[in-house]
Short mmCIF file of C-alpha atoms in Angstrom, two decimals:
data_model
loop_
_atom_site.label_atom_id
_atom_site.label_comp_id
_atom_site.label_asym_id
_atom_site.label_seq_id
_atom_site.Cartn_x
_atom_site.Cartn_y
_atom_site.Cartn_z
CA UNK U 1454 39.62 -83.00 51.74
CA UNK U 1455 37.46 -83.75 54.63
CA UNK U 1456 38.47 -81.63 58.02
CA UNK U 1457 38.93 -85.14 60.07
CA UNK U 1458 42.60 -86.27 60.10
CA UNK U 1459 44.32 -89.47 60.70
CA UNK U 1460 45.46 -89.30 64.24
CA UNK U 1461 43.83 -91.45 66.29
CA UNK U 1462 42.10 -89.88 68.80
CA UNK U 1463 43.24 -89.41 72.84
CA UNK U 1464 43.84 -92.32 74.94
CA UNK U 1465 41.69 -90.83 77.83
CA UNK U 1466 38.56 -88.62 76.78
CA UNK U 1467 34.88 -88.62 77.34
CA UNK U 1468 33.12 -91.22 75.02
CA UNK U 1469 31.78 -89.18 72.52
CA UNK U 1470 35.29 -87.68 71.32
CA UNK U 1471 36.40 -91.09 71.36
CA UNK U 1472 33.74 -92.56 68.99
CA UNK U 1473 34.02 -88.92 66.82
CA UNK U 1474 37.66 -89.14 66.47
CA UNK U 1475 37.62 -92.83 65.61
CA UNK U 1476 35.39 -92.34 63.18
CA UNK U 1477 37.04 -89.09 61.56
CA UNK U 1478 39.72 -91.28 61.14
CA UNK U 1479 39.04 -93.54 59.50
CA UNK U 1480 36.63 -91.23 56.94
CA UNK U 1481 40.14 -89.79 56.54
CA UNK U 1482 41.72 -93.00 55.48
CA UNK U 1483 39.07 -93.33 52.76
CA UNK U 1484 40.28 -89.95 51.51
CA UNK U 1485 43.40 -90.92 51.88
CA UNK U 1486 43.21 -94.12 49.42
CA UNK U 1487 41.85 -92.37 46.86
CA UNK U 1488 44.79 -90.01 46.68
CA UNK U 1489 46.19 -90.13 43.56
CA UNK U 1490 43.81 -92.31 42.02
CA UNK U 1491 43.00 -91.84 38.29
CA UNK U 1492 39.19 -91.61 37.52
CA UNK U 1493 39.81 -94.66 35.36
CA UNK U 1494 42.08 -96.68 38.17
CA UNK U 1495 39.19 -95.72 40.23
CA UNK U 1496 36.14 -97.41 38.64
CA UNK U 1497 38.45 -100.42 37.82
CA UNK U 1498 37.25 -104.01 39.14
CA UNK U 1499 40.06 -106.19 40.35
CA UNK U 1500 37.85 -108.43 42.50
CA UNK U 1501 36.48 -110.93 39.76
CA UNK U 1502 33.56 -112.39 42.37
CA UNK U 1503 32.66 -108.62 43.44
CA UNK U 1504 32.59 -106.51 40.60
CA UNK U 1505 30.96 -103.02 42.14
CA UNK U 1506 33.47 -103.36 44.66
CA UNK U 1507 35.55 -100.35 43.33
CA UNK U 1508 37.33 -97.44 44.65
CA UNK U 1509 34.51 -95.13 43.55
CA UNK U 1510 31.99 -98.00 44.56
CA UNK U 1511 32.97 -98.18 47.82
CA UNK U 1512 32.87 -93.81 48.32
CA UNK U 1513 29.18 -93.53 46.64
CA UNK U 1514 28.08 -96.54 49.61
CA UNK U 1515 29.87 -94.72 52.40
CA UNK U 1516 28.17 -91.81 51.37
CA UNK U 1517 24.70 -93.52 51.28
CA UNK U 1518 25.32 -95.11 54.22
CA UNK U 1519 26.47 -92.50 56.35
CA UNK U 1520 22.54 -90.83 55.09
CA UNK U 1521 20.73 -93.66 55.91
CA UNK U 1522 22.03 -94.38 59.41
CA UNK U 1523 21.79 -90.49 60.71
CA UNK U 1524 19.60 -88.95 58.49
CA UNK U 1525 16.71 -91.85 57.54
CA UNK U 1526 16.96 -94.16 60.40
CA UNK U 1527 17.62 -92.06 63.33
CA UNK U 1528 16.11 -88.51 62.33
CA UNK U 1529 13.12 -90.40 60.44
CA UNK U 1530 13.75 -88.68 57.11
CA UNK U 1531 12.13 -90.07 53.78
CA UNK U 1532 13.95 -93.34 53.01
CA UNK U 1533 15.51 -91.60 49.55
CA UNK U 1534 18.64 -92.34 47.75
CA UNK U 1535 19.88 -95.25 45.41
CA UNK U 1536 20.40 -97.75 48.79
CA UNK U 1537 16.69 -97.79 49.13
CA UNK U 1538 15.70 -98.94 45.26
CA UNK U 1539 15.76 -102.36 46.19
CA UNK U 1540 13.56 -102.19 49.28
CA UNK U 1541 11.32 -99.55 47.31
CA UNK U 1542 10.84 -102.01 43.98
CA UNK U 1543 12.20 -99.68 41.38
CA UNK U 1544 15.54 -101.12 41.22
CA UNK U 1545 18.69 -103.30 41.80
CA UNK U 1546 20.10 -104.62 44.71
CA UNK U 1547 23.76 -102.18 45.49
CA UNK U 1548 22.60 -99.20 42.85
CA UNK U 1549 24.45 -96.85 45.14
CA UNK U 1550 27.61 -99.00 44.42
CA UNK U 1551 26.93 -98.46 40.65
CA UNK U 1552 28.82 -95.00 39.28
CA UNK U 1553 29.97 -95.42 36.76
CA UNK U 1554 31.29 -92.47 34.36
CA UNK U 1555 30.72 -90.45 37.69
CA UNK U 1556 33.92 -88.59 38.27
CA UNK U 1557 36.11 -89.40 41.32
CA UNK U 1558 36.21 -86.22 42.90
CA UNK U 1559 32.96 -85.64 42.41
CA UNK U 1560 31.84 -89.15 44.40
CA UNK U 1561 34.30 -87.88 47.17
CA UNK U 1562 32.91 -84.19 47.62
CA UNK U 1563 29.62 -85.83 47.73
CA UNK U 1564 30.93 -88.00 50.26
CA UNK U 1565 32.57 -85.22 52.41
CA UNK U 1566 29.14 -83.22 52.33
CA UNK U 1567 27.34 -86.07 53.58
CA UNK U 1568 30.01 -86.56 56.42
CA UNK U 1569 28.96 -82.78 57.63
CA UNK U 1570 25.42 -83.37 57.48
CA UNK U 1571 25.72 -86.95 59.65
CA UNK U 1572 28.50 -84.48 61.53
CA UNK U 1573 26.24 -82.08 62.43
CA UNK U 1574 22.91 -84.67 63.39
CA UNK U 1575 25.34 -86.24 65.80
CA UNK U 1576 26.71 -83.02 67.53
CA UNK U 1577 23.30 -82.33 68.01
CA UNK U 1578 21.61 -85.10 70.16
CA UNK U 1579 22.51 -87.35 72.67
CA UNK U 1580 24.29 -90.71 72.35
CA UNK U 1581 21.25 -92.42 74.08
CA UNK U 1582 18.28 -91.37 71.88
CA UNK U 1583 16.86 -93.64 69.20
CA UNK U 1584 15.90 -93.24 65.64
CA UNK U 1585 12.93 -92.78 64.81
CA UNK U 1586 12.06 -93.93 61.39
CA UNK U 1587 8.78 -96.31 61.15
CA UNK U 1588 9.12 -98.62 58.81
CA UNK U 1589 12.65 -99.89 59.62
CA UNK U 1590 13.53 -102.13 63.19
CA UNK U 1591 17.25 -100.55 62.99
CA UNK U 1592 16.29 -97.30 63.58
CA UNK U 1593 14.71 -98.53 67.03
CA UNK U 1594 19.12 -98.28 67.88
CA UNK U 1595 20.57 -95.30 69.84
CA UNK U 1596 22.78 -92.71 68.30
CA UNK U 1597 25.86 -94.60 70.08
CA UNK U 1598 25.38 -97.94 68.26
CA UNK U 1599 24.53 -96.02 64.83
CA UNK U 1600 28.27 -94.41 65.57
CA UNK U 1601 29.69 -97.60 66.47
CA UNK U 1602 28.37 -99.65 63.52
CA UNK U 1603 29.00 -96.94 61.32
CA UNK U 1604 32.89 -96.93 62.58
CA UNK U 1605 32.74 -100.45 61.71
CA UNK U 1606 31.34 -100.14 58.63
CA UNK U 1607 34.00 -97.46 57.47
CA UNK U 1608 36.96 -99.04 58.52
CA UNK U 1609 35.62 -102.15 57.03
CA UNK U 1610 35.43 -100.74 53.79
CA UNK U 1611 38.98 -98.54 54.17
CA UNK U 1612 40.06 -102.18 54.51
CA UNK U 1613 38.33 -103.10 51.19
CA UNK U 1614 40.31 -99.77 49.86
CA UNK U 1615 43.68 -101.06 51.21
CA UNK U 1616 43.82 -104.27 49.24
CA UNK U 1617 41.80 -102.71 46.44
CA UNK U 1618 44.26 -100.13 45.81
CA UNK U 1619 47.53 -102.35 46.34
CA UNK U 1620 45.55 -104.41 43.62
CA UNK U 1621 45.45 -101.36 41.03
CA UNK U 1622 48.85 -99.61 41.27
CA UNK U 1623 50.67 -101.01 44.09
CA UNK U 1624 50.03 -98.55 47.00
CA UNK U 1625 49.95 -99.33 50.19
CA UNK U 1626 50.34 -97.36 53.62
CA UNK U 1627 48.05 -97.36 57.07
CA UNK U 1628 48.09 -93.95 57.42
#
C-alpha cells in the first residue's frame, strides 16, 4: 500500500506540502477503494455508456497519467506507454484503460511504483520550472499546475471509484 495516507494535510504549511499532501491523499483513497475488491468485481462494468470505466480501468490511467504529466511532459522523456497509441497511430483511443485479465494487485503495485517515480521528479525541482517535452503545448506548464491538475485529475477519478464501487458491492466511505 502506497506510503501516502488519508489525512488531509496541515491547515497552515508552505505550498508545496500542501499540494504533496493533497495529492497523497487522495492516491490513498484510490488504494483505499480497491480494498477488498475481487479481481473479477474489479474489471466489472456497471456504467453501460462507459464501459472501460472500471476499478482496474481507472488504476492502469492514473498510473499512465501520473507518467505522462512528470515524466513525458515535464522531464521530456520519450512519449511511451499505452496513453500515447492513439496520438502515435498504432492504436485505440483509452488503451491504457483496457486491462483486462491483468490482475488487480498487480495494476495497483504498478500504480504505486509510478507514484514514487512522479514522487521523486517532483521533490527534485522547483514548482516554477516548465516541462520540457517538444512536441506537446502542455508541457510548456510549470511543475505547480502539473501538481494541481494532477490533484484534480485523481480525486476526479477516486470520485469515479466512489460510485463505481457502491455500484459493485455496496461500499461506500470518504475515508
Amino acid at each position: 500500500m502506497t506510503s501516502s495516507s488519508r489525512i488531509r494535510p496541515p491547515f497552515v504549511s508552505d505550498e508545496r506540502t500542501q499540494l504533496v499532501g493533497w495529492f497523497g491523499m487522495q492516491r490513498a483513497i484510490v488504494h483505499y477503494k480497491c480494498e477488498g475488491l475481487s479481481d473479477a468485481d474489479a474489471h466489472r462494468s456497471v456504467l453501460p455508456g462507459s464501459p472501460l470505466m472500471t476499478m482496474a480501468g481507472i488504476v492502469s490511467h492514473l498510473r499512465w497519467t501520473e507518467q505522462t504529466w512528470f515524466e513525458v511532459l515535464f522531464l521530456g522523456r520519450p512519449a511511451d506507454g499505452p496513453q500515447f497509441a492513439e496520438w502515435r497511430g498504432d492504436g485505440p483511443e483509452d488503451l491504457d484503460m483496457m486491462v483486462e485479465g491483468v490482475p488487480l494487485a498487480r495494476l495497483l503495485e504498478e500504480y504505486e511504483r509510478q507514484c514514487a517515480v512522479s514522487d521523486e521528479i517532483i521533490a527534485a525541482h522547483s514548482l516554477d520550472e516548465a516541462g520540457r517535452h517538444p512536441d506537446f503545448t502542455s508541457a510548456a506548464a510549470s511543475l505547480r499546475w502539473m501538481l494541481i491538475h494532477m490533484v484534480e485529475e485523481t480525486a476526479r477519478h477516486a470520485g469515479h471509484m466512489d460510485t463505481i464501487r457502491e455500484l459493485l458491492d455496496g461500499a461506500k466511505g470518504y475515508y
